[in-house]
Short mmCIF file of C-alpha atoms and ligand atoms in Angstrom, two decimals:
data_model
loop_
_atom_site.label_atom_id
_atom_site.label_comp_id
_atom_site.label_asym_id
_atom_site.label_seq_id
_atom_site.Cartn_x
_atom_site.Cartn_y
_atom_site.Cartn_z
CA MET A 1 3.41 21.62 4.74
CA ASP A 2 0.78 22.03 7.50
CA HIS A 3 1.73 21.16 11.07
CA ILE A 4 5.41 20.89 10.20
CA ASN A 5 6.45 23.21 13.04
CA GLU A 6 4.35 21.21 15.49
CA LEU A 7 6.13 18.07 14.33
CA LYS A 8 9.51 19.80 14.50
CA ASP A 9 8.85 20.64 18.17
CA LEU A 10 7.80 17.05 18.92
CA LEU A 11 10.98 15.71 17.33
CA SER A 12 13.29 18.24 18.99
CA PHE A 13 14.07 15.87 21.90
CA PRO A 14 14.40 12.06 22.03
CA GLN A 15 11.04 10.33 21.86
CA ARG A 16 9.79 6.74 21.96
CA ILE A 17 8.23 6.26 18.57
CA ALA A 18 6.19 3.48 16.94
CA ILE A 19 5.72 3.43 13.17
CA THR A 20 2.91 1.37 11.69
CA MET A 21 1.12 0.94 8.37
CA HIS A 22 -1.91 -0.79 6.84
CA GLN A 23 -2.30 -4.55 7.07
CA LYS A 24 -0.62 -6.62 4.34
CA PRO A 25 1.78 -3.73 3.69
CA ASP A 26 2.74 -3.13 0.08
CA GLY A 27 5.98 -1.57 -1.20
CA ASP A 28 4.89 1.95 -0.32
CA ALA A 29 3.66 1.07 3.18
CA ILE A 30 6.80 -0.82 4.18
CA GLY A 31 9.14 1.46 2.18
CA SER A 32 7.81 4.68 3.71
CA ALA A 33 7.96 3.10 7.19
CA LEU A 34 11.57 1.97 6.86
CA GLY A 35 12.67 5.26 5.23
CA LEU A 36 11.13 7.14 8.16
CA TYR A 37 12.61 4.62 10.63
CA HIS A 38 16.19 5.30 9.52
CA TYR A 39 15.60 9.06 9.60
CA LEU A 40 14.15 9.05 13.12
CA VAL A 41 16.91 6.76 14.44
CA LYS A 42 19.50 9.12 12.94
CA LYS A 43 17.78 11.96 14.81
CA GLY A 44 18.29 10.11 18.10
CA HIS A 45 14.84 8.65 18.71
CA SER A 46 14.01 5.17 19.95
CA VAL A 47 11.94 3.64 17.14
CA THR A 48 9.96 0.41 16.62
CA VAL A 49 8.31 -0.49 13.31
CA VAL A 50 5.22 -2.68 13.74
CA SER A 51 3.47 -4.32 10.81
CA PRO A 52 -0.10 -5.43 11.60
CA THR A 53 0.38 -8.57 9.48
CA ASP A 54 3.12 -10.41 7.67
CA TYR A 55 4.01 -9.20 4.18
CA ALA A 56 5.47 -10.39 0.88
CA ASP A 57 9.00 -11.84 0.74
CA HIS A 58 9.95 -9.70 -2.27
CA LEU A 59 9.83 -6.64 0.04
CA LYS A 60 12.03 -8.16 2.74
CA TRP A 61 15.41 -6.95 1.41
CA MET A 62 15.17 -3.33 2.52
CA PRO A 63 17.65 -1.97 5.08
CA GLY A 64 16.04 -2.33 8.51
CA THR A 65 13.90 -5.35 7.57
CA PRO A 66 15.05 -7.43 10.60
CA LYS A 67 13.84 -4.59 12.84
CA VAL A 68 10.24 -4.85 11.59
CA LEU A 69 8.08 -6.42 14.26
CA ILE A 70 5.43 -8.61 12.59
CA GLY A 71 2.51 -8.05 14.97
CA PRO A 72 0.88 -11.51 14.91
CA ASN A 73 4.29 -13.17 15.60
CA ASP A 74 4.69 -11.25 18.85
CA PRO A 75 1.41 -9.51 19.73
CA ASP A 76 2.47 -8.60 23.26
CA ARG A 77 5.58 -6.76 22.12
CA ALA A 78 3.58 -5.04 19.36
CA LYS A 79 0.93 -3.86 21.83
CA TRP A 80 3.65 -2.73 24.23
CA ALA A 81 5.31 -0.73 21.42
CA PHE A 82 2.06 1.16 20.84
CA ASP A 83 1.25 1.48 24.54
CA GLY A 84 4.71 2.74 25.50
CA ALA A 85 5.09 5.17 22.60
CA ASP A 86 5.11 8.96 22.86
CA LEU A 87 4.38 9.23 19.14
CA ILE A 88 2.80 6.80 16.68
CA PHE A 89 3.35 7.43 12.98
CA CYS A 90 0.53 5.90 10.89
CA LEU A 91 1.67 5.51 7.30
CA ASP A 92 -0.22 4.84 4.06
CA PHE A 93 -3.69 4.48 5.60
CA ASN A 94 -6.28 6.85 7.02
CA ALA A 95 -8.72 4.71 9.03
CA LEU A 96 -7.75 2.60 12.04
CA TYR A 97 -9.71 -0.49 10.92
CA ARG A 98 -6.90 -1.08 8.41
CA LEU A 99 -4.68 -2.05 11.39
CA GLN A 100 -6.73 -5.23 11.75
CA ASP A 101 -5.96 -6.83 15.20
CA PHE A 102 -4.01 -3.76 16.38
CA GLU A 103 -6.79 -1.22 15.84
CA ALA A 104 -7.62 -1.02 19.56
CA SER A 105 -3.95 -0.90 20.65
CA VAL A 106 -3.31 2.22 18.58
CA LYS A 107 -6.68 3.79 19.33
CA ASP A 108 -6.29 3.33 23.10
CA SER A 109 -2.65 4.43 23.24
CA ALA A 110 -2.08 7.84 24.81
CA ALA A 111 0.58 8.56 22.16
CA THR A 112 0.25 11.49 19.75
CA LYS A 113 -0.89 9.98 16.45
CA ILE A 114 0.68 11.39 13.31
CA MET A 115 -0.83 10.28 10.02
CA ILE A 116 1.06 10.56 6.72
CA ASP A 117 -1.07 9.38 3.82
CA HIS A 118 -2.20 10.00 0.25
CA HIS A 119 -5.64 8.32 0.26
CA PRO A 120 -8.90 10.29 0.05
CA ASP A 121 -11.68 10.27 2.68
CA PRO A 122 -9.69 10.19 5.96
CA ALA A 123 -11.60 8.91 8.99
CA GLY A 124 -10.04 11.59 11.23
CA PHE A 125 -8.44 9.50 14.01
CA GLU A 126 -5.13 11.38 13.98
CA ASP A 127 -3.82 14.23 16.16
CA ILE A 128 -1.58 15.59 13.41
CA GLY A 129 -2.34 14.77 9.79
CA PHE A 130 -0.24 15.11 6.67
CA LEU A 131 -2.62 14.27 3.85
CA ASP A 132 -1.94 14.87 0.17
CA THR A 133 -4.11 12.97 -2.28
CA THR A 134 -1.99 14.32 -5.14
CA ALA A 135 1.18 12.68 -3.79
CA SER A 136 2.34 9.62 -5.72
CA SER A 137 3.03 7.70 -2.55
CA THR A 138 3.45 7.94 1.19
CA ALA A 139 7.19 7.48 0.59
CA GLU A 140 7.20 10.71 -1.46
CA MET A 141 5.44 12.44 1.45
CA VAL A 142 7.99 11.13 3.97
CA TYR A 143 10.79 12.50 1.79
CA ARG A 144 9.05 15.88 1.53
CA MET A 145 8.48 15.87 5.30
CA ILE A 146 12.20 15.26 5.96
CA ASP A 147 12.97 18.08 3.51
CA ALA A 148 10.46 20.42 5.20
CA LEU A 149 12.05 19.64 8.57
CA GLY A 150 15.30 20.98 7.10
CA ASP A 151 17.03 17.60 7.03
CA LYS A 152 17.34 16.84 3.32
CA GLU A 153 21.11 16.53 3.70
CA LEU A 154 20.60 13.72 6.25
CA VAL A 155 19.04 11.44 3.62
CA ASP A 156 21.40 8.51 3.18
CA LYS A 157 21.31 5.18 1.36
CA ASP A 158 19.45 3.39 4.19
CA MET A 159 16.63 5.94 4.02
CA ALA A 160 16.76 6.32 0.25
CA GLU A 161 16.40 2.65 -0.73
CA PRO A 162 13.05 2.02 1.03
CA LEU A 163 11.73 5.43 -0.06
CA TYR A 164 12.73 4.72 -3.66
CA ALA A 165 11.02 1.30 -3.48
CA GLY A 166 7.85 2.91 -2.11
CA ILE A 167 7.70 5.56 -4.83
CA MET A 168 8.61 3.05 -7.53
CA THR A 169 5.91 0.53 -6.57
CA ASP A 170 3.11 3.09 -6.05
CA THR A 171 3.83 4.74 -9.41
CA GLY A 172 3.91 1.37 -11.24
CA SER A 173 7.62 1.93 -12.00
CA PHE A 174 7.07 5.61 -12.82
CA ARG A 175 4.27 5.08 -15.36
CA PHE A 176 0.99 5.86 -13.55
CA THR A 177 -0.64 9.30 -13.81
CA ASN A 178 0.71 10.17 -10.33
CA THR A 179 4.29 10.32 -11.68
CA SER A 180 5.07 14.03 -11.53
CA ALA A 181 8.22 15.98 -12.31
CA GLU A 182 8.60 16.31 -8.53
CA VAL A 183 8.65 12.51 -8.25
CA HIS A 184 11.54 12.37 -10.70
CA ARG A 185 13.38 15.18 -8.88
CA ILE A 186 13.03 13.32 -5.56
CA VAL A 187 14.11 10.04 -7.12
CA SER A 188 17.15 11.68 -8.72
CA HIS A 189 18.25 12.81 -5.24
CA LEU A 190 17.67 9.30 -3.85
CA ILE A 191 19.89 7.91 -6.62
CA ASP A 192 22.49 10.62 -5.88
CA VAL A 193 22.78 9.40 -2.28
CA GLY A 194 23.34 5.80 -3.26
CA VAL A 195 20.26 3.95 -4.52
CA GLU A 196 21.24 1.46 -7.19
CA VAL A 197 18.18 1.30 -9.37
CA HIS A 198 18.76 -2.04 -11.06
CA PRO A 199 19.12 -4.24 -7.93
CA VAL A 200 16.01 -2.65 -6.39
CA HIS A 201 13.92 -3.45 -9.47
CA GLU A 202 15.43 -6.94 -9.59
CA ALA A 203 14.65 -7.59 -5.92
CA ILE A 204 11.01 -6.60 -6.39
CA PHE A 205 10.19 -7.88 -9.87
CA SER A 206 12.62 -10.73 -10.54
CA SER A 207 12.35 -12.73 -7.36
CA PHE A 208 9.20 -14.75 -7.96
CA ARG A 209 8.90 -18.33 -6.76
CA PRO A 210 8.27 -20.70 -9.70
CA GLU A 211 4.86 -21.49 -8.13
CA ARG A 212 3.93 -17.83 -8.35
CA LEU A 213 4.52 -17.76 -12.08
CA LYS A 214 2.49 -20.93 -12.59
CA PHE A 215 -0.25 -19.42 -10.47
CA LEU A 216 -0.17 -16.32 -12.69
CA GLY A 217 -0.47 -18.51 -15.78
CA HIS A 218 -3.45 -20.32 -14.27
CA CYS A 219 -5.16 -17.03 -13.35
CA LEU A 220 -4.81 -15.61 -16.85
CA LEU A 221 -5.79 -18.82 -18.61
CA ASN A 222 -8.65 -20.04 -16.44
CA CYS A 223 -9.89 -17.27 -14.15
CA LEU A 224 -10.09 -14.22 -16.44
CA THR A 225 -13.37 -13.00 -17.91
CA ILE A 226 -13.42 -10.25 -20.52
CA LEU A 227 -16.60 -8.23 -21.03
CA PRO A 228 -16.02 -6.03 -24.12
CA GLU A 229 -19.52 -4.52 -23.77
CA TYR A 230 -18.45 -2.97 -20.43
CA LYS A 231 -14.76 -2.53 -21.40
CA THR A 232 -14.07 -4.55 -18.25
CA ALA A 233 -11.94 -7.57 -17.45
CA TYR A 234 -12.10 -9.40 -14.13
CA ILE A 235 -10.22 -12.23 -12.47
CA LYS A 236 -12.06 -14.49 -10.02
CA LEU A 237 -9.99 -16.50 -7.54
CA GLU A 238 -11.67 -19.20 -5.46
CA LYS A 239 -10.06 -20.46 -2.25
CA GLU A 240 -9.02 -23.78 -3.77
CA VAL A 241 -6.65 -22.04 -6.20
CA PHE A 242 -4.59 -20.69 -3.30
CA LYS A 243 -4.14 -24.18 -1.89
CA GLU A 244 -3.41 -25.74 -5.27
CA PHE A 245 -0.55 -23.33 -6.03
CA ASN A 246 0.52 -22.79 -2.40
CA VAL A 247 0.08 -19.04 -2.86
CA LYS A 248 1.70 -16.91 -0.17
CA SER A 249 0.63 -13.63 1.35
CA GLY A 250 1.19 -10.76 -1.10
CA GLU A 251 1.54 -12.98 -4.15
CA THR A 252 -1.67 -11.72 -5.75
CA GLU A 253 -0.16 -8.21 -5.83
CA GLY A 254 -0.03 -6.83 -9.35
CA LEU A 255 -2.43 -9.45 -10.71
CA VAL A 256 -5.26 -6.97 -11.23
CA ASN A 257 -3.01 -4.88 -13.50
CA TYR A 258 -3.03 -7.68 -16.08
CA ALA A 259 -6.79 -7.24 -16.45
CA LEU A 260 -6.23 -3.56 -17.22
CA SER A 261 -3.37 -4.24 -19.63
CA ILE A 262 -5.80 -5.46 -22.32
CA LYS A 263 -6.42 -3.07 -25.22
CA ASP A 264 -9.69 -1.11 -24.94
CA ILE A 265 -10.31 -2.23 -21.36
CA ASN A 266 -11.07 0.64 -18.93
CA LEU A 267 -11.68 -1.36 -15.76
CA GLY A 268 -9.81 -4.30 -14.25
CA VAL A 269 -11.18 -6.18 -11.24
CA LEU A 270 -9.71 -8.88 -9.03
CA MET A 271 -12.10 -10.88 -6.84
CA THR A 272 -10.39 -13.00 -4.22
CA ALA A 273 -12.13 -15.44 -1.88
CA GLN A 274 -10.69 -14.92 1.60
CA ASP A 275 -11.69 -16.43 4.97
CA ASP A 276 -15.16 -14.93 5.24
CA ILE A 277 -15.18 -12.19 2.60
CA ILE A 278 -14.62 -11.64 -1.09
CA LYS A 279 -11.83 -9.07 -1.43
CA MET A 280 -12.32 -6.73 -4.40
CA SER A 281 -9.51 -4.83 -6.14
CA PHE A 282 -10.25 -2.24 -8.80
CA ARG A 283 -7.97 -0.53 -11.33
CA SER A 284 -9.22 1.86 -13.99
CA ARG A 285 -8.29 4.48 -16.55
CA GLY A 286 -9.84 7.53 -18.21
CA GLU A 287 -13.17 8.61 -16.73
CA VAL A 288 -13.78 5.41 -14.78
CA SER A 289 -13.52 5.82 -11.00
CA SER A 290 -12.23 2.81 -9.08
CA SER A 291 -12.93 4.52 -5.77
CA ASP A 292 -16.63 5.02 -6.61
CA LEU A 293 -16.93 1.31 -7.37
CA ALA A 294 -15.00 0.37 -4.22
CA LYS A 295 -17.41 2.44 -2.13
CA GLU A 296 -20.23 0.17 -3.34
CA PHE A 297 -18.18 -2.69 -1.88
CA ASP A 298 -17.62 -1.20 1.57
CA GLY A 299 -14.17 0.15 0.67
CA GLY A 300 -12.36 3.07 -0.89
CA GLY A 301 -9.02 4.16 -2.29
CA HIS A 302 -7.67 6.32 -5.08
CA PHE A 303 -9.51 7.32 -8.28
CA TYR A 304 -7.60 4.77 -10.40
CA ALA A 305 -6.76 2.14 -7.72
CA ALA A 306 -9.13 1.10 -4.97
CA GLY A 307 -10.34 -1.88 -2.99
CA GLY A 308 -13.30 -3.17 -1.03
CA LYS A 309 -15.00 -6.34 0.16
CA SER A 310 -18.24 -8.27 0.03
CA LYS A 311 -19.55 -10.46 2.84
CA SER A 312 -21.26 -12.76 0.39
CA SER A 313 -20.56 -15.76 -1.81
CA MET A 314 -18.40 -15.34 -4.91
CA GLU A 315 -21.52 -15.73 -7.08
CA GLU A 316 -23.36 -12.95 -5.25
CA ALA A 317 -20.31 -10.66 -5.39
CA GLU A 318 -20.03 -11.32 -9.12
CA GLN A 319 -23.72 -10.52 -9.67
CA LYS A 320 -23.31 -7.32 -7.67
CA LEU A 321 -20.30 -6.39 -9.79
CA LEU A 322 -22.24 -7.02 -13.02
CA ALA A 323 -25.09 -4.84 -11.75
CA SER A 324 -22.59 -2.07 -10.90
CA LEU A 325 -21.12 -2.33 -14.41
CA GLU A 326 -24.56 -2.09 -16.02
CA ALA A 327 -25.33 1.00 -13.92
CA ARG A 328 -22.20 2.80 -15.20
CA LYS A 329 -22.11 1.43 -18.74
CA ALA A 330 -21.95 4.88 -20.30
CA VAL A 331 -18.82 5.86 -18.34
CA LEU A 332 -17.14 2.49 -18.98
CA GLU A 333 -17.67 2.91 -22.73
CA SER A 334 -16.16 6.39 -22.78
P1 5GP B 401 -5.46 -3.12 -3.53
O1 5GP B 401 -6.41 -3.34 -4.65
O2 5GP B 401 -4.04 -3.14 -4.00
O3 5GP B 401 -5.74 -3.96 -2.34
O4 5GP B 401 -5.73 -1.64 -3.03
C1 5GP B 401 -5.75 -0.55 -3.92
C2 5GP B 401 -5.95 0.72 -3.16
O5 5GP B 401 -7.20 0.71 -2.51
C3 5GP B 401 -4.92 0.94 -2.08
O6 5GP B 401 -4.53 2.28 -2.13
C4 5GP B 401 -5.61 0.62 -0.80
O7 5GP B 401 -5.16 1.43 0.22
C5 5GP B 401 -7.08 0.88 -1.12
N1 5GP B 401 -7.91 -0.16 -0.49
C6 5GP B 401 -7.83 -1.49 -0.66
N2 5GP B 401 -8.74 -2.14 0.09
C7 5GP B 401 -9.42 -1.20 0.77
C8 5GP B 401 -10.49 -1.23 1.73
O8 5GP B 401 -11.03 -2.28 2.11
N3 5GP B 401 -10.90 -0.02 2.21
C9 5GP B 401 -10.35 1.16 1.80
N4 5GP B 401 -10.83 2.30 2.32
N5 5GP B 401 -9.36 1.22 0.91
C10 5GP B 401 -8.88 0.08 0.41
MN1 MN B 402 0.56 4.14 -0.96
#
């Protein structure tokens, strides 16, 4: 691993450390952060985890959860954590705009910024970067970093549970194309040190509010459009739907995968009306690049999972999507 000796030197004496991740953290963002948190605390550092926004309840069971500072709930403390840090670990993102309201706090901090991430096209804000676009997840990279620092034997249940959750969610429960033999070797070690697989899966996938399930039913019944000619299915969510079903932050996660679960569909899209943008999520298979599509919508991501946005009405975003589909019809049909 590049820069590992540099990092080893930086961690050879007690440091004040902030760990942060992209806004609306998913299982990998929060799991990698908490796995790293427990490791750094065990090594004698003073560590604060700051999330730029709140996140989904089904991720709030991990060891260390009460220690996560939700930025908007206490912005002064969050800014102070970045300002007063010697090191800031930036996990699961590679461009500072993904920190939303805390972009400037991290940018302006004199701390050494260490990025650990698996997304392509890094913006280059970091002082030390660990970037591996072939890694299944940032949690996998945190595990490999701990191993490369010679501390594999320090991995305990508190570190292992969040790391397992991160790897599990970013690999779609070990079924996406990023699920390597190495992933299974790492996970087997995490289980060896105490992860109980069943409760983790239950906590993440069997803890839905009844409203969330009804919302899912509504989305599939009333908001899904299937376009066999483009081998594409997309779900369109207007703002009113969120009010009607009292949808909470993070509860649209996984929805886009339903679009891609239809036979002979190569592209799934979720269009969500937010405050002043339409948020676009793309999932694909085969030759179809989600990241290429996301770039047309001011975004980016992985080849098979990416996101972007449109500062337009839903109708205009939909028209733009249809034009993008027409332009790549040959690939979609492949
Ligand atoms: P999701 O569709 O779950 O929001 O995001 C899928 C993937 O695309 C994630 O890996 C995420 O980091 C990336 N992504 C989502 N939205 C954006 C965006 O606005 N810009 C960039 N660069 N990547 C995004
Ligand atoms: Mn990730």
